[in-house]
Amino acid sequence: MDAEREVLDVLARNAREDIDDIAAQTGLDAAAVADAIDALEAKNVVHGYQAVVDWDRVDEGKIRAVVEINVELDRETGYEQVADRIAKFPAVDALHLVSGDYDFAVEVLGENMQDVSEFISEQVAPMPEVTQTVTHYIMETYKDGGIRFEDGDDDDRLSVSP
Amino acid sequence: MRLSDRARTLPESGIRKFFELAEARDDVISLGVGEPDFSAPWTARTAAIDSLERGKTSYTANRGMAALRERIADHHERYDQSYDPESEVLVTTGASEAVDLAFRALVDPGDTVAVHEPTYISYGPGIELAGGEQLTVPTRAEDDFALTREALEAAGAGDADLLVLCYPNNPTGATMTDEQLAEVAAFCRDEDLRVVADEIYSALTYETDHNSIATQPGMRERTVVVNGFSKAYAMTGLRLGYALGPAEAIDAMNRIHQYTMLSAPTTPQYAAIEALDRCDDEVTEMVEEYDRRRRLVVSRFNEMGLDTFEPGGAFYAFPECGGDDEAFAEALLEAEGVAVVPGSVFGEGGEGHLRVSYATSMGELKEATDRIASFVEGR
């Protein structure tokens, strides 16, 4: 595996790993790790670093919805143009063009259900290309960003064993 | 009630004390755990569940299900080991039973069994229960804890009847190269020693492939290889192991097995078939994760001035702690709430070392090594 891929594997699991620890885990030296990270960022392989948050555990946390959006395109407007407009809304957390029964899958983050509903009905639905939206409010998150949402305190192994 | 002399005099495990010390606190990060922190691959678990739903709850053949023995034999081709599933494979209740059966089948009262140390703590008592006497062959950090002909000769192992070999090793993480094994094999042939090779950690090797002494010339016929599903497939609680060896040894072991255990439990045998058939990818992922942790832990210990050689297998690092390992481990537990096992628990050669298991999440390993570093600094 090349250095960038090895570093990427570690970062994808935990973006907060410091350079020395990544170096120790991969067997690369610290300078090589720093170079790999710079290269991954420069090539837009790594777009940013975020916390994976379980909003349900935060007082006055946020609500997340997955919104299916169907669009109708014309000669002047393609998926790229529509995506560009939708992605500009700060409430849009993720946007994917998908295969299947609808065109876009959008993840929307809002303060509450009303906030999300208003955003969809007042900002997204009125776009001329949008023909239909279906909103699914996320009721419980069990895993996000590859990370299981659990207490992490279920190690029932003996504390010392042969 | 009157107890047998054997039961009364059997020493308590040195680990027990640390277990009790660690259990008495609720803020402990334990690096003292000798088992994977992963769960068995999901499909292996579903195979076990499916077998229960279908009511497969009867005894199996004494030697284990034929289908499982065939897969075990196929699996060991990867280590250049070739065994007849009919006569040369025995499925046991954990590798521990296989070791016990091997001792009882191969050791006569008064026989001497050479054991390299530091090593897994159950061999000594097992030999004693079989009526044998243990001869300790210390291995040294300078030799990366590999067993050498020189060490065997110095300990007088030429007069022994049997040699126990455990590589990759618990607690040192040491492995042995083909060349090193060739030297030990030559000694065994010259001195007519039989071998019980506990290779339970064979799947957990880093950078190099596992080597078995049974593949050395003239060794297959004098070696019983022990292995199992606990470490590679994170199936410790399912208690399934096996032995491979010459038909007469396996037959003798099976005769004892049939009077004591009858057959290994049925449910895990189904899980094991699935594990061997379809879980290579999960094993690879676990090994890759252990490898990352291994590198981090070893590098952190070396940085804090506790010399640690690069373990080639298992999931243990064995840093030198400079002095009384038991006092170090106790003080570390008291001061920082980190549980490690003193090396001397694993016998001669382990003194002045700590067994540190990295079968713990990366986050806990970092926290624990930070605490150890602060403990070392404050000494």
Coordinates of C-alpha atoms in Angstrom, one line a residue:
Chain A
M1 CA 0.0 0.0 0.0
D2 CA 1.4 3.4 -0.8
A3 CA 2.0 6.0 1.9
E4 CA -1.0 8.2 1.0
R5 CA -3.3 5.3 1.1
E6 CA -1.9 4.1 4.5
V7 CA -2.3 7.7 5.9
L8 CA -5.8 8.0 4.4
D9 CA -6.9 4.7 6.1
V10 CA -5.8 6.1 9.5
L11 CA -7.3 9.5 9.0
A12 CA -10.6 8.1 7.8
R13 CA -10.9 6.3 11.1
N14 CA -9.8 9.2 13.2
A15 CA -8.9 12.5 11.7
R16 CA -7.6 13.8 15.0
E17 CA -4.6 11.4 15.0
D18 CA -1.5 13.4 15.3
I19 CA 1.4 13.1 12.9
D20 CA 3.7 11.2 15.2
D21 CA 1.0 8.6 16.0
I22 CA 0.2 8.1 12.3
A23 CA 3.9 7.7 11.7
A24 CA 4.1 5.1 14.5
Q25 CA 1.1 3.2 13.2
T26 CA 2.2 3.1 9.5
G27 CA 5.9 2.8 10.0
L28 CA 6.5 6.0 7.9
D29 CA 8.5 8.8 9.3
A30 CA 6.7 12.0 10.4
A31 CA 7.9 14.0 7.5
A32 CA 6.5 11.5 5.0
V33 CA 3.1 11.5 6.9
A34 CA 3.0 15.3 6.7
D35 CA 3.8 15.2 3.0
A36 CA 1.1 12.6 2.4
I37 CA -1.5 14.7 4.2
D38 CA -0.5 17.8 2.3
A39 CA -0.8 15.9 -1.0
L40 CA -4.2 14.4 0.0
E41 CA -5.5 17.8 0.8
A42 CA -4.1 19.4 -2.4
K43 CA -5.6 16.7 -4.5
N44 CA -9.0 17.2 -2.9
V45 CA -9.0 13.6 -1.7
V46 CA -9.4 15.0 1.8
H47 CA -12.0 17.8 1.8
G48 CA -12.1 18.6 5.5
Y49 CA -12.1 17.2 9.0
Q50 CA -15.3 17.0 11.0
A51 CA -16.6 15.5 14.3
V52 CA -19.1 12.7 14.0
V53 CA -21.8 14.0 16.4
D54 CA -24.6 12.2 18.0
W55 CA -27.0 15.1 18.2
D56 CA -29.5 13.2 20.2
R57 CA -27.1 13.5 23.2
V58 CA -26.9 17.2 23.0
D59 CA -29.4 19.4 24.8
E60 CA -31.4 21.3 22.1
G61 CA -29.7 19.1 19.6
K62 CA -30.3 19.1 15.9
I63 CA -32.6 17.1 13.7
R64 CA -31.5 15.4 10.5
A65 CA -33.7 14.5 7.5
V66 CA -33.0 12.6 4.3
V67 CA -34.9 14.3 1.5
E68 CA -35.6 12.7 -1.9
I69 CA -35.7 15.2 -4.6
N70 CA -36.9 14.7 -8.2
V71 CA -36.1 17.3 -10.8
E72 CA -37.0 18.0 -14.4
L73 CA -34.2 19.2 -16.5
D74 CA -34.2 21.4 -19.6
R75 CA -31.7 22.2 -22.3
E76 CA -30.0 24.9 -20.3
T77 CA -30.1 23.1 -16.9
G78 CA -28.4 19.9 -16.0
Y79 CA -27.9 18.0 -12.7
E80 CA -24.7 20.0 -12.1
Q81 CA -26.6 23.3 -12.1
V82 CA -29.3 22.1 -9.9
A83 CA -26.8 20.5 -7.5
D84 CA -24.9 23.7 -7.4
R85 CA -27.9 25.6 -6.2
I86 CA -29.0 23.1 -3.6
A87 CA -25.5 22.7 -2.2
K88 CA -25.3 26.4 -1.5
F89 CA -27.9 26.2 1.2
P90 CA -26.1 26.0 4.6
A91 CA -28.8 23.6 5.9
V92 CA -27.7 21.0 3.3
D93 CA -25.2 18.7 5.0
A94 CA -24.8 16.2 2.2
L95 CA -26.0 16.0 -1.4
H96 CA -25.8 13.0 -3.7
L97 CA -27.0 12.3 -7.2
V98 CA -28.4 8.8 -6.9
S99 CA -29.8 6.1 -9.2
G100 CA -33.3 4.7 -8.7
D101 CA -36.7 6.3 -8.2
Y102 CA -35.5 9.8 -7.5
D103 CA -32.6 12.0 -8.5
F104 CA -31.0 13.6 -5.5
A105 CA -30.6 12.4 -1.9
V106 CA -30.1 15.3 0.3
E107 CA -29.2 15.3 4.0
V108 CA -30.6 18.3 5.8
L109 CA -29.6 19.4 9.3
G110 CA -32.0 21.7 11.2
E111 CA -32.8 22.9 14.6
N112 CA -36.1 21.1 14.7
M113 CA -38.7 19.5 12.4
Q114 CA -40.4 22.8 11.7
D115 CA -37.1 24.3 10.7
V116 CA -36.4 21.5 8.2
S117 CA -40.0 21.5 6.9
E118 CA -39.8 25.3 6.3
F119 CA -36.5 24.9 4.5
I120 CA -37.8 22.2 2.2
S121 CA -41.2 23.9 1.4
E122 CA -39.8 27.5 1.1
Q123 CA -36.4 27.0 -0.4
V124 CA -36.1 23.7 -2.1
A125 CA -39.6 22.9 -3.4
P126 CA -40.1 26.2 -5.2
M127 CA -37.0 25.8 -7.3
P128 CA -38.3 25.6 -10.9
E129 CA -36.6 22.3 -11.7
V130 CA -37.8 20.5 -8.6
T131 CA -40.9 18.4 -9.3
Q132 CA -41.2 16.5 -6.0
T133 CA -39.7 16.2 -2.6
V134 CA -40.2 13.4 0.0
T135 CA -38.8 14.1 3.5
H136 CA -37.7 11.3 5.8
Y137 CA -36.9 12.5 9.3
I138 CA -34.2 10.5 11.0
M139 CA -35.5 9.2 14.2
E140 CA -32.5 7.4 15.6
T141 CA -28.9 7.1 14.4
Y142 CA -27.0 3.9 15.1
K143 CA -24.0 4.5 13.0
D144 CA -22.6 7.5 11.2
G145 CA -19.3 8.1 9.4
G146 CA -18.4 4.5 10.0
I147 CA -18.7 5.0 13.8
R148 CA -21.2 3.1 15.9
F149 CA -23.2 5.3 18.3
E150 CA -23.1 3.3 21.5
D151 CA -21.8 3.8 25.1
G152 CA -18.6 2.1 24.3
D153 CA -18.6 0.5 27.7
D154 CA -19.5 -3.0 26.9
D155 CA -16.2 -4.7 27.3
D156 CA -17.0 -7.6 29.6
R157 CA -13.7 -9.4 29.2
L158 CA -11.8 -10.2 32.3
S159 CA -9.6 -7.2 33.2
V160 CA -6.5 -9.5 33.4
S161 CA -6.3 -12.9 31.7
P162 CA -3.6 -15.4 30.7
Chain B
M1 CA -13.6 -32.5 52.2
R2 CA -10.2 -34.1 51.7
L3 CA -8.6 -33.0 48.5
S4 CA -6.1 -34.8 46.3
D5 CA -2.5 -33.9 46.8
R6 CA -2.4 -32.9 43.2
A7 CA -5.3 -30.4 43.6
R8 CA -3.9 -29.1 46.8
T9 CA -0.4 -28.4 45.6
L10 CA -1.3 -27.0 42.2
P11 CA 0.0 -23.4 42.4
E12 CA -2.4 -20.5 41.9
S13 CA -1.8 -18.5 38.7
G14 CA 0.4 -15.4 39.2
I15 CA -2.1 -13.5 37.1
R16 CA -4.8 -14.0 39.8
K17 CA -3.4 -11.4 42.1
F18 CA -3.4 -8.7 39.3
F19 CA -6.8 -9.7 38.3
E20 CA -8.1 -9.1 41.8
L21 CA -6.2 -5.8 42.1
A22 CA -7.6 -4.6 38.8
E23 CA -11.1 -5.8 39.6
A24 CA -11.1 -3.8 42.8
R25 CA -11.1 -0.5 40.9
D26 CA -13.6 0.8 38.4
D27 CA -11.4 3.3 36.6
V28 CA -8.9 0.8 35.2
I29 CA -7.7 0.7 31.6
S30 CA -6.6 -2.9 31.2
L31 CA -3.8 -3.9 29.0
G32 CA -3.8 -7.2 30.8
V33 CA -6.3 -9.0 28.6
G34 CA -5.1 -12.0 26.6
E35 CA -8.0 -12.2 24.2
P36 CA -9.2 -10.2 21.1
D37 CA -11.4 -7.1 21.7
F38 CA -13.2 -8.0 18.5
S39 CA -16.3 -10.3 18.2
A40 CA -16.3 -13.4 16.1
P41 CA -17.1 -12.6 12.5
W42 CA -20.9 -12.2 12.1
T43 CA -21.4 -15.0 9.6
A44 CA -19.6 -17.4 11.9
R45 CA -22.0 -16.3 14.7
T46 CA -25.0 -16.8 12.4
A47 CA -23.8 -20.3 11.5
A48 CA -23.8 -21.1 15.2
I49 CA -27.3 -19.6 15.6
D50 CA -28.5 -21.5 12.5
S51 CA -27.2 -24.8 13.8
L52 CA -29.1 -24.2 17.0
E53 CA -32.3 -23.3 15.2
R54 CA -32.0 -26.5 13.2
G55 CA -31.7 -28.4 16.4
K56 CA -28.1 -29.5 15.8
T57 CA -27.5 -30.1 19.5
S58 CA -26.3 -33.7 19.5
Y59 CA -22.8 -35.0 20.2
T60 CA -20.6 -35.0 17.1
A61 CA -18.0 -37.7 16.3
N62 CA -15.3 -37.8 19.1
R63 CA -12.7 -36.4 16.8
G64 CA -15.0 -33.6 15.7
M65 CA -17.3 -33.2 12.6
A66 CA -15.7 -34.7 9.5
A67 CA -16.5 -31.5 7.5
L68 CA -14.7 -29.4 10.1
R69 CA -11.7 -31.7 10.2
E70 CA -11.4 -31.6 6.4
R71 CA -11.5 -27.8 6.4
I72 CA -8.9 -27.6 9.2
A73 CA -6.6 -29.9 7.2
D74 CA -7.2 -27.7 4.1
H75 CA -6.6 -24.6 6.1
H76 CA -3.2 -25.8 7.3
E77 CA -1.9 -26.2 3.8
R78 CA -1.2 -22.5 3.9
Y79 CA 1.5 -23.2 6.5
D80 CA 2.8 -26.1 4.4
Q81 CA 1.4 -28.5 6.9
S82 CA -0.4 -31.5 5.4
Y83 CA -2.6 -33.8 7.6
D84 CA -5.1 -36.5 7.0
P85 CA -8.5 -35.3 8.3
E86 CA -9.5 -38.8 9.2
S87 CA -6.6 -39.8 11.4
E88 CA -4.4 -36.8 12.0
V89 CA -6.8 -34.1 13.2
L90 CA -8.6 -33.9 16.5
V91 CA -11.2 -31.2 17.4
T92 CA -11.0 -30.1 21.0
T93 CA -12.7 -27.9 23.5
G94 CA -10.3 -25.0 23.0
A95 CA -6.6 -25.2 22.3
S96 CA -6.2 -25.6 26.1
E97 CA -7.8 -29.0 26.0
A98 CA -5.6 -30.0 23.1
V99 CA -2.5 -29.0 25.1
D100 CA -3.8 -31.0 28.1
L101 CA -4.5 -34.0 26.0
A102 CA -1.1 -33.8 24.3
F103 CA 0.6 -33.8 27.7
R104 CA -1.5 -36.7 29.0
A105 CA -0.9 -38.7 25.9
L106 CA 2.8 -38.1 25.6
V107 CA 4.1 -37.7 29.1
D108 CA 4.7 -40.6 31.6
P109 CA 5.1 -40.0 35.3
G110 CA 8.6 -38.8 35.9
D111 CA 9.2 -37.6 32.3
T112 CA 10.9 -34.3 31.8
V113 CA 9.3 -31.7 29.7
A114 CA 11.3 -28.7 28.5
V115 CA 9.5 -25.4 28.4
H116 CA 11.0 -22.2 27.1
E117 CA 10.2 -19.2 29.3
P118 CA 8.7 -16.7 29.5
T119 CA 5.6 -18.4 28.0
Y120 CA 2.0 -19.1 28.5
I121 CA 1.3 -19.9 32.2
S122 CA -0.7 -23.1 31.7
Y123 CA 2.0 -25.4 30.5
G124 CA 3.7 -26.0 33.9
P125 CA 0.6 -27.0 35.7
G126 CA -0.5 -29.1 32.7
I127 CA 2.7 -31.0 32.8
E128 CA 2.4 -31.5 36.5
L129 CA -1.1 -32.8 36.2
A130 CA 0.2 -35.3 33.6
G131 CA 2.8 -36.4 36.2
G132 CA 5.8 -34.9 34.4
E133 CA 8.4 -32.5 35.6
Q134 CA 9.1 -29.2 34.0
L135 CA 12.5 -28.2 32.9
T136 CA 12.8 -24.4 32.3
V137 CA 14.7 -23.1 29.3
P138 CA 15.0 -19.4 29.6
T139 CA 14.9 -17.3 26.5
R140 CA 16.5 -13.8 26.4
A141 CA 15.6 -10.4 25.2
E142 CA 19.0 -10.3 23.4
D143 CA 17.8 -13.2 21.3
D144 CA 14.4 -11.5 20.7
F145 CA 13.0 -14.2 22.9
A146 CA 13.6 -16.9 20.2
L147 CA 14.5 -20.3 21.5
T148 CA 18.1 -21.3 20.6
R149 CA 20.1 -24.5 20.5
E150 CA 22.5 -22.9 22.9
A151 CA 19.7 -22.2 25.5
L152 CA 18.4 -25.7 25.1
E153 CA 21.9 -27.2 25.7
A154 CA 22.6 -24.8 28.6
A155 CA 19.4 -25.9 30.3
G156 CA 20.2 -29.6 29.8
A157 CA 17.1 -30.1 27.6
G158 CA 18.9 -32.9 25.8
D159 CA 17.8 -35.2 28.6
A160 CA 14.2 -34.1 28.4
D161 CA 11.5 -36.3 26.8
L162 CA 9.3 -33.5 25.3
L163 CA 9.7 -29.9 24.3
V164 CA 6.9 -27.3 24.5
L165 CA 7.1 -24.6 21.9
C166 CA 4.9 -21.6 21.8
Y167 CA 5.5 -19.2 18.8
P168 CA 4.1 -16.7 18.1
N169 CA 4.6 -16.3 21.8
N170 CA 2.4 -15.2 24.7
P171 CA 3.7 -13.1 26.5
T172 CA 6.6 -11.8 24.4
G173 CA 5.0 -11.6 20.9
A174 CA 8.2 -13.3 19.6
T175 CA 8.1 -15.4 16.5
M176 CA 10.7 -17.7 15.1
T177 CA 12.2 -17.7 11.6
D178 CA 12.6 -20.9 9.6
E179 CA 16.3 -20.8 10.2
Q180 CA 15.8 -20.5 14.0
L181 CA 13.3 -23.3 13.9
A182 CA 15.8 -25.4 11.9
E183 CA 18.3 -25.1 14.7
V184 CA 15.8 -26.2 17.3
A185 CA 14.6 -29.0 15.0
A186 CA 18.1 -30.3 14.7
F187 CA 18.5 -30.4 18.4
C188 CA 15.2 -32.3 18.8
R189 CA 16.2 -34.8 16.2
D190 CA 19.7 -35.2 17.7
E191 CA 18.3 -35.6 21.2
D192 CA 15.2 -37.6 20.2
L193 CA 12.8 -35.0 21.6
R194 CA 9.1 -34.9 20.8
V195 CA 7.4 -31.5 20.5
V196 CA 4.1 -30.0 21.4
A197 CA 3.9 -26.8 19.3
D198 CA 1.2 -24.4 20.5
E199 CA 0.6 -22.3 17.4
I200 CA -2.7 -20.7 18.5
Y201 CA -1.4 -17.2 17.4
S202 CA -0.3 -18.5 14.0
A203 CA -2.8 -16.2 12.1
L204 CA -1.6 -13.2 14.0
T205 CA 1.8 -12.5 12.5
Y206 CA 3.0 -9.2 11.1
E207 CA 5.4 -8.7 8.2
T208 CA 6.3 -12.4 7.9
D209 CA 4.3 -15.5 7.6
H210 CA 4.0 -18.1 10.3
N211 CA 6.5 -20.9 10.4
S212 CA 5.8 -24.2 12.1
I213 CA 8.5 -26.5 13.5
A214 CA 6.4 -29.4 12.1
T215 CA 7.4 -28.5 8.6
Q216 CA 11.1 -29.0 9.4
P217 CA 12.7 -32.2 8.1
G218 CA 12.0 -35.1 10.3
M219 CA 9.8 -33.1 12.7
R220 CA 6.3 -33.9 11.5
E221 CA 6.4 -37.4 13.0
R222 CA 7.5 -36.1 16.4
T223 CA 5.3 -33.0 16.7
V224 CA 1.8 -32.4 17.9
V225 CA 0.6 -29.0 16.6
V226 CA -2.0 -27.2 18.6
N227 CA -4.2 -24.5 17.2
G228 CA -7.7 -23.2 17.5
F229 CA -10.3 -20.5 16.7
S230 CA -9.9 -18.3 19.8
K231 CA -7.3 -15.8 18.6
A232 CA -7.6 -15.7 14.8
Y233 CA -11.4 -15.6 14.8
A234 CA -12.0 -13.9 18.1
M235 CA -13.9 -17.0 19.3
T236 CA -12.4 -17.3 22.8
G237 CA -15.7 -18.0 24.5
L238 CA -16.8 -20.6 22.0
R239 CA -14.0 -22.8 23.2
L240 CA -12.9 -24.6 20.0
G241 CA -9.4 -25.8 19.3
Y242 CA -7.7 -28.7 17.6
A243 CA -4.6 -30.8 17.4
L244 CA -2.7 -32.0 14.3
G245 CA -0.1 -34.8 14.5
P246 CA 0.9 -38.3 13.7
A247 CA -2.0 -40.7 13.7
E248 CA -0.8 -42.6 16.8
A249 CA -0.5 -39.4 18.8
I250 CA -3.9 -38.1 17.7
D251 CA -5.5 -41.5 18.4
A252 CA -4.0 -41.6 21.9
M253 CA -5.3 -38.1 22.5
N254 CA -8.7 -39.0 21.2
R255 CA -8.9 -41.9 23.6
I256 CA -8.5 -39.6 26.5
H257 CA -10.8 -37.0 24.9
Q258 CA -13.6 -39.6 24.4
Y259 CA -13.6 -40.4 28.1
T260 CA -13.4 -36.8 29.3
M261 CA -15.0 -34.5 26.8
L262 CA -16.7 -37.0 24.5
S263 CA -16.7 -34.4 21.7
A264 CA -16.1 -30.7 21.4
P265 CA -19.3 -28.7 21.6
T266 CA -21.4 -28.9 18.5
T267 CA -22.5 -25.3 18.0
P268 CA -19.0 -23.8 17.7
Q269 CA -18.0 -26.5 15.3
Y270 CA -20.6 -25.0 12.8
A271 CA -19.3 -21.5 13.5
A272 CA -15.8 -22.8 12.9
I273 CA -16.7 -24.3 9.5
E274 CA -18.1 -20.9 8.5
A275 CA -15.0 -19.1 9.8
L276 CA -12.7 -21.3 7.8
D277 CA -14.9 -21.1 4.7
R278 CA -15.7 -17.4 4.5
C279 CA -14.0 -15.3 7.1
D280 CA -10.5 -14.7 5.8
D281 CA -11.3 -11.0 5.1
E282 CA -12.3 -10.4 8.7
V283 CA -9.1 -12.0 9.9
T284 CA -7.1 -9.8 7.6
E285 CA -8.9 -6.7 8.9
M286 CA -8.3 -7.7 12.5
V287 CA -4.6 -8.4 11.8
E288 CA -4.2 -5.1 10.1
E289 CA -5.7 -3.3 13.1
Y290 CA -3.5 -5.2 15.5
D291 CA -0.5 -4.3 13.4
R292 CA -1.3 -0.5 13.6
R293 CA -1.7 -0.8 17.4
R294 CA 1.5 -2.9 17.7
R295 CA 3.5 -0.2 15.9
L296 CA 2.1 2.6 18.0
V297 CA 2.5 0.8 21.3
V298 CA 6.1 -0.3 20.6
S299 CA 7.1 3.1 19.4
R300 CA 5.5 4.8 22.5
F301 CA 7.3 2.4 24.9
N302 CA 10.6 3.0 23.2
E303 CA 10.0 6.7 23.3
M304 CA 9.4 6.6 27.1
G305 CA 12.7 4.7 27.5
L306 CA 11.2 1.3 28.2
D307 CA 13.1 -0.8 25.6
T308 CA 10.8 -3.0 23.6
F309 CA 11.7 -5.3 20.8
E310 CA 9.5 -5.5 17.8
P311 CA 7.0 -8.3 18.4
G312 CA 6.4 -10.3 15.2
G313 CA 3.2 -12.0 16.3
A314 CA 0.3 -12.4 18.8
F315 CA -1.0 -9.1 20.4
Y316 CA 1.5 -8.5 23.1
A317 CA 4.4 -6.1 23.6
F318 CA 6.9 -7.0 26.2
P319 CA 8.8 -3.8 27.3
E320 CA 11.6 -3.8 29.8
C321 CA 10.6 -1.9 32.9
G322 CA 14.0 -1.8 34.5
G323 CA 13.8 -3.6 37.8
D324 CA 11.1 -5.3 39.8
D325 CA 8.3 -5.9 37.3
E326 CA 5.8 -6.9 40.0
A327 CA 6.4 -3.7 42.0
F328 CA 6.2 -1.7 38.8
A329 CA 2.9 -3.2 37.7
E330 CA 1.4 -2.7 41.2
A331 CA 2.6 0.9 41.5
L332 CA 1.4 1.6 37.9
L333 CA -2.0 0.2 38.7
E334 CA -2.2 2.2 42.0
A335 CA -1.0 5.5 40.6
E336 CA -2.4 5.6 37.1
G337 CA -5.1 2.9 37.0
V338 CA -3.4 1.0 34.1
A339 CA -3.3 -2.8 34.4
V340 CA -0.5 -4.7 32.9
V341 CA 0.9 -8.1 33.8
P342 CA 4.4 -8.5 35.3
G343 CA 6.6 -10.5 33.0
S344 CA 7.9 -12.7 35.8
V345 CA 4.4 -14.3 36.0
F346 CA 5.3 -16.0 32.8
G347 CA 8.5 -17.5 34.2
E348 CA 12.2 -17.1 34.0
G349 CA 13.3 -14.7 31.4
G350 CA 10.2 -12.6 32.0
E351 CA 11.6 -10.8 34.9
G352 CA 12.1 -7.0 34.5
H353 CA 9.4 -7.0 31.7
L354 CA 5.7 -6.2 31.4
R355 CA 3.2 -7.9 29.3
V356 CA 1.1 -5.3 27.5
S357 CA -1.8 -6.5 25.4
Y358 CA -2.8 -4.3 22.5
A359 CA -6.0 -6.1 22.0
T360 CA -7.7 -2.9 23.2
S361 CA -9.1 0.0 21.2
M362 CA -6.7 2.6 19.9
G363 CA -8.2 5.3 22.0
E364 CA -7.6 3.3 25.2
L365 CA -4.1 2.4 24.1
K366 CA -3.2 6.0 23.7
E367 CA -4.7 7.0 27.0
A368 CA -3.0 4.1 28.8
T369 CA 0.4 4.7 27.2
D370 CA 0.1 8.4 28.1
R371 CA -0.6 7.4 31.7
I372 CA 2.4 5.0 31.7
A373 CA 4.6 7.7 30.3
S374 CA 3.6 10.1 33.0
F375 CA 4.2 7.3 35.6
V376 CA 7.7 6.6 34.2
E377 CA 8.5 10.2 34.2
G378 CA 7.5 10.6 37.8
R379 CA 9.6 7.7 39.1

